[in-house]
Amino acid sequence: MTTTLGSDWHAWQESWDRQQEWYLPDREERFRVMLDMVGALVGPEPRVLDLACGTGSITARLLERFPEAVSTGVDLDPALLAIAEGTFAGDDRVTFVTADLKDPDWAARLPYDSYDAVLTATALHWLHSEPLAVLYGQVAGLVRDGGVFMNADHMIDEATPRINAADRAQRHARMDGAKAAGVLDWAEWWQLAAADPVLAEPTARRFEIYGEHADGDTPSAEWHARTLRAAGFAEAREVWRSPSDALVLALK
């Protein structure tokens, strides 16, 4: 826990990915399916909005898969944005915007009026259902006709409590084993960032903004699809699923 990464942004990016994979062992598979659907529906040169982008995990995989893509990352977290901006410094395909998605005017800060694809992963569970539905309406206004929105996140079906409990038990058993082998969890990763001379100040600001963790909702994939259709998308459904997470795609 005394490691200092300083301004080695790629090391921070890698460290974040490993910490997230502790919670989400299927994380790369979700990204693969997400980008498969981007290519299938809007082609290999998309203009993408990386919504609640964090360290830029989606953008990194997008540009590796589609080198002619352009990406706008938007987030409010100063520490994760510092890592993202450092990682992509000098890459004119990428722009980052600091904005609060609960601010009604957040989209006015974006460099483009419309996008081929808006993508987000493991982020919008920070929002309760009502502000999330409002956000979906705003996103619908940003996606061009024929464009897509995709959200990969915790999406729990409350109609299957025994299945949910069994999944939760096996996931936590796997996580306990990995933790014993030295994997950093969320809290430990943030302790590392808080102790680092480069990230200490933005990390302190981050906790002033967010507190310890999300207090939002994790509605079912069906709820997300229904809400996206009500927001103005022509089609919406789940396109990938694990026992506890799903990827919902909406087509304008």
PDB file of C-alpha atoms in Angstrom:
ATOM      1  CA  MET A   1       0.000   0.000   0.000  1.00  0.00           C
ATOM      2  CA  THR A   2       3.035   2.327  -0.102  1.00  0.00           C
ATOM      3  CA  THR A   3       3.512   2.147  -3.882  1.00  0.00           C
ATOM      4  CA  THR A   4       3.949   5.536  -5.563  1.00  0.00           C
ATOM      5  CA  LEU A   5       3.023   5.690  -9.242  1.00  0.00           C
ATOM      6  CA  GLY A   6       3.274   9.463  -9.594  1.00  0.00           C
ATOM      7  CA  SER A   7       2.614  10.612 -13.154  1.00  0.00           C
ATOM      8  CA  ASP A   8       3.017   7.186 -14.763  1.00  0.00           C
ATOM      9  CA  TRP A   9      -0.472   7.467 -16.190  1.00  0.00           C
ATOM     10  CA  HIS A  10      -0.438   4.152 -18.031  1.00  0.00           C
ATOM     11  CA  ALA A  11       0.494   2.411 -14.759  1.00  0.00           C
ATOM     12  CA  TRP A  12      -2.472   4.107 -13.057  1.00  0.00           C
ATOM     13  CA  GLN A  13      -4.727   3.064 -15.945  1.00  0.00           C
ATOM     14  CA  GLU A  14      -3.528  -0.539 -15.613  1.00  0.00           C
ATOM     15  CA  SER A  15      -3.967  -0.433 -11.841  1.00  0.00           C
ATOM     16  CA  TRP A  16      -7.545   0.817 -12.232  1.00  0.00           C
ATOM     17  CA  ASP A  17      -8.344  -1.947 -14.723  1.00  0.00           C
ATOM     18  CA  ARG A  18      -7.027  -4.649 -12.392  1.00  0.00           C
ATOM     19  CA  GLN A  19      -9.035  -3.263  -9.472  1.00  0.00           C
ATOM     20  CA  GLN A  20     -12.225  -3.175 -11.576  1.00  0.00           C
ATOM     21  CA  GLU A  21     -11.668  -6.715 -12.832  1.00  0.00           C
ATOM     22  CA  TRP A  22     -11.705  -7.934  -9.230  1.00  0.00           C
ATOM     23  CA  TYR A  23     -15.387  -6.952  -9.164  1.00  0.00           C
ATOM     24  CA  LEU A  24     -16.081  -7.656 -12.849  1.00  0.00           C
ATOM     25  CA  PRO A  25     -14.260 -10.715 -14.215  1.00  0.00           C
ATOM     26  CA  ASP A  26     -16.241 -10.412 -17.490  1.00  0.00           C
ATOM     27  CA  ARG A  27     -15.293  -6.748 -17.961  1.00  0.00           C
ATOM     28  CA  GLU A  28     -13.290  -7.240 -21.163  1.00  0.00           C
ATOM     29  CA  GLU A  29     -16.026  -9.392 -22.668  1.00  0.00           C
ATOM     30  CA  ARG A  30     -18.530  -6.577 -22.048  1.00  0.00           C
ATOM     31  CA  PHE A  31     -16.232  -4.102 -23.786  1.00  0.00           C
ATOM     32  CA  ARG A  32     -15.761  -6.492 -26.720  1.00  0.00           C
ATOM     33  CA  VAL A  33     -19.506  -6.899 -27.265  1.00  0.00           C
ATOM     34  CA  MET A  34     -20.029  -3.145 -26.865  1.00  0.00           C
ATOM     35  CA  LEU A  35     -17.480  -2.385 -29.590  1.00  0.00           C
ATOM     36  CA  ASP A  36     -18.789  -5.214 -31.787  1.00  0.00           C
ATOM     37  CA  MET A  37     -22.159  -3.461 -31.767  1.00  0.00           C
ATOM     38  CA  VAL A  38     -20.604  -0.059 -32.433  1.00  0.00           C
ATOM     39  CA  GLY A  39     -18.944  -1.479 -35.537  1.00  0.00           C
ATOM     40  CA  ALA A  40     -22.097  -3.278 -36.638  1.00  0.00           C
ATOM     41  CA  LEU A  41     -24.445  -0.317 -36.243  1.00  0.00           C
ATOM     42  CA  VAL A  42     -22.426   2.867 -36.875  1.00  0.00           C
ATOM     43  CA  GLY A  43     -19.237   1.691 -38.592  1.00  0.00           C
ATOM     44  CA  PRO A  44     -15.473   1.864 -37.979  1.00  0.00           C
ATOM     45  CA  GLU A  45     -15.040   5.673 -37.727  1.00  0.00           C
ATOM     46  CA  PRO A  46     -17.514   6.660 -35.011  1.00  0.00           C
ATOM     47  CA  ARG A  47     -17.786   9.878 -33.069  1.00  0.00           C
ATOM     48  CA  VAL A  48     -18.230   8.596 -29.516  1.00  0.00           C
ATOM     49  CA  LEU A  49     -19.273  10.133 -26.219  1.00  0.00           C
ATOM     50  CA  ASP A  50     -17.635   8.202 -23.357  1.00  0.00           C
ATOM     51  CA  LEU A  51     -20.195   8.997 -20.660  1.00  0.00           C
ATOM     52  CA  ALA A  52     -18.956   9.029 -17.050  1.00  0.00           C
ATOM     53  CA  CYS A  53     -15.633   8.046 -18.606  1.00  0.00           C
ATOM     54  CA  GLY A  54     -13.520   7.619 -15.469  1.00  0.00           C
ATOM     55  CA  THR A  55      -9.942   6.850 -16.486  1.00  0.00           C
ATOM     56  CA  GLY A  56     -10.966   6.415 -20.131  1.00  0.00           C
ATOM     57  CA  SER A  57     -11.237   2.626 -20.166  1.00  0.00           C
ATOM     58  CA  ILE A  58     -13.838   2.632 -22.975  1.00  0.00           C
ATOM     59  CA  THR A  59     -11.920   5.223 -24.996  1.00  0.00           C
ATOM     60  CA  ALA A  60      -8.712   3.180 -24.780  1.00  0.00           C
ATOM     61  CA  ARG A  61     -10.412   0.090 -26.172  1.00  0.00           C
ATOM     62  CA  LEU A  62     -12.374   2.105 -28.734  1.00  0.00           C
ATOM     63  CA  LEU A  63      -9.234   3.620 -30.261  1.00  0.00           C
ATOM     64  CA  GLU A  64      -7.405   0.307 -30.261  1.00  0.00           C
ATOM     65  CA  ARG A  65     -10.313  -1.285 -32.127  1.00  0.00           C
ATOM     66  CA  PHE A  66     -11.190   1.715 -34.331  1.00  0.00           C
ATOM     67  CA  PRO A  67      -8.140   3.964 -34.882  1.00  0.00           C
ATOM     68  CA  GLU A  68     -10.179   6.481 -36.905  1.00  0.00           C
ATOM     69  CA  ALA A  69     -12.698   7.030 -34.108  1.00  0.00           C
ATOM     70  CA  VAL A  70     -12.903  10.222 -32.066  1.00  0.00           C
ATOM     71  CA  SER A  71     -13.953  10.309 -28.428  1.00  0.00           C
ATOM     72  CA  THR A  72     -15.269  12.865 -25.966  1.00  0.00           C
ATOM     73  CA  GLY A  73     -14.918  11.732 -22.356  1.00  0.00           C
ATOM     74  CA  VAL A  74     -17.123  13.430 -19.774  1.00  0.00           C
ATOM     75  CA  ASP A  75     -16.865  12.995 -16.009  1.00  0.00           C
ATOM     76  CA  LEU A  76     -16.793  14.963 -12.767  1.00  0.00           C
ATOM     77  CA  ASP A  77     -14.187  12.935 -10.877  1.00  0.00           C
ATOM     78  CA  PRO A  78     -10.965  15.016 -10.791  1.00  0.00           C
ATOM     79  CA  ALA A  79      -8.710  12.079  -9.907  1.00  0.00           C
ATOM     80  CA  LEU A  80      -9.947   9.709 -12.596  1.00  0.00           C
ATOM     81  CA  LEU A  81      -9.975  12.550 -15.135  1.00  0.00           C
ATOM     82  CA  ALA A  82      -6.357  13.333 -14.247  1.00  0.00           C
ATOM     83  CA  ILE A  83      -5.439   9.745 -15.145  1.00  0.00           C
ATOM     84  CA  ALA A  84      -7.486   9.904 -18.349  1.00  0.00           C
ATOM     85  CA  GLU A  85      -6.032  13.231 -19.451  1.00  0.00           C
ATOM     86  CA  GLY A  86      -2.504  12.049 -18.684  1.00  0.00           C
ATOM     87  CA  THR A  87      -3.020   8.761 -20.535  1.00  0.00           C
ATOM     88  CA  PHE A  88      -4.300  10.425 -23.718  1.00  0.00           C
ATOM     89  CA  ALA A  89      -2.175  13.588 -23.626  1.00  0.00           C
ATOM     90  CA  GLY A  90      -1.252  14.610 -27.162  1.00  0.00           C
ATOM     91  CA  ASP A  91      -3.883  12.412 -28.849  1.00  0.00           C
ATOM     92  CA  ASP A  92      -6.034  14.811 -30.861  1.00  0.00           C
ATOM     93  CA  ARG A  93      -8.718  12.151 -31.274  1.00  0.00           C
ATOM     94  CA  VAL A  94      -9.660  12.540 -27.605  1.00  0.00           C
ATOM     95  CA  THR A  95     -11.214  15.421 -25.670  1.00  0.00           C
ATOM     96  CA  PHE A  96     -12.180  15.445 -21.992  1.00  0.00           C
ATOM     97  CA  VAL A  97     -14.913  17.551 -20.426  1.00  0.00           C
ATOM     98  CA  THR A  98     -15.525  18.111 -16.729  1.00  0.00           C
ATOM     99  CA  ALA A  99     -19.281  18.130 -16.084  1.00  0.00           C
ATOM    100  CA  ASP A 100     -21.848  16.896 -13.579  1.00  0.00           C
ATOM    101  CA  LEU A 101     -24.395  14.647 -15.304  1.00  0.00           C
ATOM    102  CA  LYS A 102     -27.003  15.821 -12.772  1.00  0.00           C
ATOM    103  CA  ASP A 103     -26.545  19.400 -14.026  1.00  0.00           C
ATOM    104  CA  PRO A 104     -29.369  20.075 -16.544  1.00  0.00           C
ATOM    105  CA  ASP A 105     -26.927  21.932 -18.804  1.00  0.00           C
ATOM    106  CA  TRP A 106     -24.056  19.421 -18.771  1.00  0.00           C
ATOM    107  CA  ALA A 107     -24.410  18.634 -22.493  1.00  0.00           C
ATOM    108  CA  ALA A 108     -23.767  22.289 -23.412  1.00  0.00           C
ATOM    109  CA  ARG A 109     -20.113  21.728 -22.471  1.00  0.00           C
ATOM    110  CA  LEU A 110     -19.613  19.056 -25.157  1.00  0.00           C
ATOM    111  CA  PRO A 111     -17.655  19.891 -28.330  1.00  0.00           C
ATOM    112  CA  TYR A 112     -20.263  18.269 -30.621  1.00  0.00           C
ATOM    113  CA  ASP A 113     -24.042  18.533 -30.860  1.00  0.00           C
ATOM    114  CA  SER A 114     -24.493  14.879 -31.802  1.00  0.00           C
ATOM    115  CA  TYR A 115     -22.717  11.526 -31.594  1.00  0.00           C
ATOM    116  CA  ASP A 116     -22.794   8.232 -33.470  1.00  0.00           C
ATOM    117  CA  ALA A 117     -22.521   6.340 -30.177  1.00  0.00           C
ATOM    118  CA  VAL A 118     -22.806   7.174 -26.492  1.00  0.00           C
ATOM    119  CA  LEU A 119     -21.147   4.496 -24.335  1.00  0.00           C
ATOM    120  CA  THR A 120     -20.934   4.001 -20.577  1.00  0.00           C
ATOM    121  CA  ALA A 121     -19.933   1.187 -18.236  1.00  0.00           C
ATOM    122  CA  THR A 122     -20.167   0.573 -14.484  1.00  0.00           C
ATOM    123  CA  ALA A 123     -21.002   4.202 -13.799  1.00  0.00           C
ATOM    124  CA  LEU A 124     -24.682   5.112 -13.941  1.00  0.00           C
ATOM    125  CA  HIS A 125     -25.582   3.038 -10.858  1.00  0.00           C
ATOM    126  CA  TRP A 126     -24.398   6.164  -9.030  1.00  0.00           C
ATOM    127  CA  LEU A 127     -27.750   7.690 -10.040  1.00  0.00           C
ATOM    128  CA  HIS A 128     -31.207   6.963  -8.678  1.00  0.00           C
ATOM    129  CA  SER A 129     -33.844   5.884 -11.183  1.00  0.00           C
ATOM    130  CA  GLU A 130     -35.566   9.253 -11.577  1.00  0.00           C
ATOM    131  CA  PRO A 131     -32.446  11.301 -12.458  1.00  0.00           C
ATOM    132  CA  LEU A 132     -31.257   8.399 -14.618  1.00  0.00           C
ATOM    133  CA  ALA A 133     -34.487   8.562 -16.637  1.00  0.00           C
ATOM    134  CA  VAL A 134     -33.916  12.309 -17.080  1.00  0.00           C
ATOM    135  CA  LEU A 135     -30.346  11.611 -18.225  1.00  0.00           C
ATOM    136  CA  TYR A 136     -31.613   9.078 -20.746  1.00  0.00           C
ATOM    137  CA  GLY A 137     -33.810  11.775 -22.257  1.00  0.00           C
ATOM    138  CA  GLN A 138     -30.782  14.054 -22.583  1.00  0.00           C
ATOM    139  CA  VAL A 139     -28.721  11.244 -24.123  1.00  0.00           C
ATOM    140  CA  ALA A 140     -31.480  10.574 -26.662  1.00  0.00           C
ATOM    141  CA  GLY A 141     -31.071  14.175 -27.807  1.00  0.00           C
ATOM    142  CA  LEU A 142     -27.333  13.656 -28.366  1.00  0.00           C
ATOM    143  CA  VAL A 143     -27.495  10.424 -30.388  1.00  0.00           C
ATOM    144  CA  ARG A 144     -27.985  10.951 -34.113  1.00  0.00           C
ATOM    145  CA  ASP A 145     -30.725   9.089 -35.971  1.00  0.00           C
ATOM    146  CA  GLY A 146     -29.387   5.582 -36.533  1.00  0.00           C
ATOM    147  CA  GLY A 147     -26.906   6.007 -33.696  1.00  0.00           C
ATOM    148  CA  VAL A 148     -26.646   3.972 -30.513  1.00  0.00           C
ATOM    149  CA  PHE A 149     -26.460   4.254 -26.765  1.00  0.00           C
ATOM    150  CA  MET A 150     -25.054   1.423 -24.647  1.00  0.00           C
ATOM    151  CA  ASN A 151     -24.946   1.047 -20.877  1.00  0.00           C
ATOM    152  CA  ALA A 152     -23.098  -1.853 -19.225  1.00  0.00           C
ATOM    153  CA  ASP A 153     -23.768  -1.946 -15.494  1.00  0.00           C
ATOM    154  CA  HIS A 154     -25.160  -3.809 -12.507  1.00  0.00           C
ATOM    155  CA  MET A 155     -28.719  -4.708 -13.526  1.00  0.00           C
ATOM    156  CA  ILE A 156     -30.452  -6.918 -10.998  1.00  0.00           C
ATOM    157  CA  ASP A 157     -33.670  -8.818 -11.669  1.00  0.00           C
ATOM    158  CA  GLU A 158     -35.463  -8.757  -8.319  1.00  0.00           C
ATOM    159  CA  ALA A 159     -37.851 -11.461  -9.548  1.00  0.00           C
ATOM    160  CA  THR A 160     -35.116 -14.110  -9.116  1.00  0.00           C
ATOM    161  CA  PRO A 161     -33.948 -13.808  -5.483  1.00  0.00           C
ATOM    162  CA  ARG A 162     -32.535 -17.334  -5.113  1.00  0.00           C
ATOM    163  CA  ILE A 163     -30.533 -17.067  -8.334  1.00  0.00           C
ATOM    164  CA  ASN A 164     -29.287 -13.663  -7.220  1.00  0.00           C
ATOM    165  CA  ALA A 165     -28.218 -15.016  -3.834  1.00  0.00           C
ATOM    166  CA  ALA A 166     -26.346 -17.951  -5.374  1.00  0.00           C
ATOM    167  CA  ASP A 167     -24.554 -15.642  -7.794  1.00  0.00           C
ATOM    168  CA  ARG A 168     -23.657 -13.249  -4.985  1.00  0.00           C
ATOM    169  CA  ALA A 169     -22.230 -16.095  -2.880  1.00  0.00           C
ATOM    170  CA  GLN A 170     -20.023 -17.490  -5.630  1.00  0.00           C
ATOM    171  CA  ARG A 171     -18.836 -14.024  -6.678  1.00  0.00           C
ATOM    172  CA  HIS A 172     -17.810 -13.137  -3.147  1.00  0.00           C
ATOM    173  CA  ALA A 173     -16.026 -16.480  -2.714  1.00  0.00           C
ATOM    174  CA  ARG A 174     -14.017 -15.781  -5.887  1.00  0.00           C
ATOM    175  CA  MET A 175     -13.300 -12.223  -4.770  1.00  0.00           C
ATOM    176  CA  ASP A 176     -12.142 -13.412  -1.339  1.00  0.00           C
ATOM    177  CA  GLY A 177      -9.657 -15.759  -2.990  1.00  0.00           C
ATOM    178  CA  ALA A 178      -8.300 -13.021  -5.237  1.00  0.00           C
ATOM    179  CA  LYS A 179      -8.099 -10.620  -2.305  1.00  0.00           C
ATOM    180  CA  ALA A 180      -6.044 -13.131  -0.347  1.00  0.00           C
ATOM    181  CA  ALA A 181      -3.666 -13.218  -3.320  1.00  0.00           C
ATOM    182  CA  GLY A 182      -3.107  -9.460  -3.036  1.00  0.00           C
ATOM    183  CA  VAL A 183      -5.620  -7.833  -5.378  1.00  0.00           C
ATOM    184  CA  LEU A 184      -6.521  -4.245  -4.456  1.00  0.00           C
ATOM    185  CA  ASP A 185     -10.164  -3.529  -3.749  1.00  0.00           C
ATOM    186  CA  TRP A 186     -11.928  -0.199  -4.347  1.00  0.00           C
ATOM    187  CA  ALA A 187     -11.081   1.292  -0.937  1.00  0.00           C
ATOM    188  CA  GLU A 188      -7.433   0.208  -1.088  1.00  0.00           C
ATOM    189  CA  TRP A 189      -7.015   1.607  -4.593  1.00  0.00           C
ATOM    190  CA  TRP A 190      -8.278   4.985  -3.425  1.00  0.00           C
ATOM    191  CA  GLN A 191      -5.970   4.853  -0.406  1.00  0.00           C
ATOM    192  CA  LEU A 192      -3.095   4.375  -2.844  1.00  0.00           C
ATOM    193  CA  ALA A 193      -4.248   7.376  -4.890  1.00  0.00           C
ATOM    194  CA  ALA A 194      -4.654   9.521  -1.753  1.00  0.00           C
ATOM    195  CA  ALA A 195      -1.074   8.754  -0.701  1.00  0.00           C
ATOM    196  CA  ASP A 196       0.422   9.521  -4.110  1.00  0.00           C
ATOM    197  CA  PRO A 197       2.023  12.975  -4.493  1.00  0.00           C
ATOM    198  CA  VAL A 198       0.474  13.544  -7.910  1.00  0.00           C
ATOM    199  CA  LEU A 199      -3.054  12.248  -7.234  1.00  0.00           C
ATOM    200  CA  ALA A 200      -3.441  13.219  -3.568  1.00  0.00           C
ATOM    201  CA  GLU A 201      -5.044  16.615  -4.215  1.00  0.00           C
ATOM    202  CA  PRO A 202      -7.512  15.536  -6.944  1.00  0.00           C
ATOM    203  CA  THR A 203      -8.393  12.480  -4.846  1.00  0.00           C
ATOM    204  CA  ALA A 204      -9.252  14.717  -1.877  1.00  0.00           C
ATOM    205  CA  ARG A 205     -11.485  16.812  -4.150  1.00  0.00           C
ATOM    206  CA  ARG A 206     -13.072  13.655  -5.509  1.00  0.00           C
ATOM    207  CA  PHE A 207     -14.208  12.531  -2.050  1.00  0.00           C
ATOM    208  CA  GLU A 208     -15.550  16.003  -1.324  1.00  0.00           C
ATOM    209  CA  ILE A 209     -17.744  15.655  -4.416  1.00  0.00           C
ATOM    210  CA  TYR A 210     -18.882  12.039  -4.150  1.00  0.00           C
ATOM    211  CA  GLY A 211     -18.373  10.776  -0.630  1.00  0.00           C
ATOM    212  CA  GLU A 212     -17.447   7.138  -0.167  1.00  0.00           C
ATOM    213  CA  HIS A 213     -19.572   5.399  -2.779  1.00  0.00           C
ATOM    214  CA  ALA A 214     -22.744   5.323  -4.826  1.00  0.00           C
ATOM    215  CA  ASP A 215     -26.161   5.471  -3.278  1.00  0.00           C
ATOM    216  CA  GLY A 216     -28.013   5.005  -6.569  1.00  0.00           C
ATOM    217  CA  ASP A 217     -30.182   2.201  -7.952  1.00  0.00           C
ATOM    218  CA  THR A 218     -29.561  -0.998  -9.930  1.00  0.00           C
ATOM    219  CA  PRO A 219     -32.821  -1.602 -11.815  1.00  0.00           C
ATOM    220  CA  SER A 220     -33.269  -4.501 -14.210  1.00  0.00           C
ATOM    221  CA  ALA A 221     -32.182  -4.521 -17.847  1.00  0.00           C
ATOM    222  CA  GLU A 222     -35.864  -4.513 -18.789  1.00  0.00           C
ATOM    223  CA  TRP A 223     -36.350  -1.269 -16.851  1.00  0.00           C
ATOM    224  CA  HIS A 224     -33.429   0.322 -18.709  1.00  0.00           C
ATOM    225  CA  ALA A 225     -34.752  -0.808 -22.109  1.00  0.00           C
ATOM    226  CA  ARG A 226     -38.285   0.405 -21.343  1.00  0.00           C
ATOM    227  CA  THR A 227     -37.029   3.757 -20.056  1.00  0.00           C
ATOM    228  CA  LEU A 228     -34.791   4.259 -23.092  1.00  0.00           C
ATOM    229  CA  ARG A 229     -37.693   3.591 -25.460  1.00  0.00           C
ATOM    230  CA  ALA A 230     -39.798   6.111 -23.523  1.00  0.00           C
ATOM    231  CA  ALA A 231     -36.923   8.607 -23.843  1.00  0.00           C
ATOM    232  CA  GLY A 232     -37.087   8.462 -27.643  1.00  0.00           C
ATOM    233  CA  PHE A 233     -35.082   5.471 -28.815  1.00  0.00           C
ATOM    234  CA  ALA A 234     -36.751   3.296 -31.462  1.00  0.00           C
ATOM    235  CA  GLU A 235     -35.389  -0.016 -30.174  1.00  0.00           C
ATOM    236  CA  ALA A 236     -33.736  -1.106 -26.945  1.00  0.00           C
ATOM    237  CA  ARG A 237     -32.817  -4.449 -25.417  1.00  0.00           C
ATOM    238  CA  GLU A 238     -30.196  -6.415 -23.551  1.00  0.00           C
ATOM    239  CA  VAL A 239     -27.389  -7.622 -25.851  1.00  0.00           C
ATOM    240  CA  TRP A 240     -25.095  -9.220 -23.251  1.00  0.00           C
ATOM    241  CA  ARG A 241     -25.586 -10.574 -19.768  1.00  0.00           C
ATOM    242  CA  SER A 242     -23.699 -12.132 -16.859  1.00  0.00           C
ATOM    243  CA  PRO A 243     -25.431 -13.360 -13.694  1.00  0.00           C
ATOM    244  CA  SER A 244     -25.322  -9.865 -12.154  1.00  0.00           C
ATOM    245  CA  ASP A 245     -24.548  -7.418 -14.986  1.00  0.00           C
ATOM    246  CA  ALA A 246     -25.953  -6.594 -18.391  1.00  0.00           C
ATOM    247  CA  LEU A 247     -25.285  -4.496 -21.475  1.00  0.00           C
ATOM    248  CA  VAL A 248     -28.358  -2.702 -22.801  1.00  0.00           C
ATOM    249  CA  LEU A 249     -28.279  -1.240 -26.315  1.00  0.00           C
ATOM    250  CA  ALA A 250     -30.681   1.435 -27.554  1.00  0.00           C
ATOM    251  CA  LEU A 251     -30.936   2.387 -31.245  1.00  0.00           C
ATOM    252  CA  LYS A 252     -32.193   5.820 -32.244  1.00  0.00           C
TER     253      LYS A 252
END
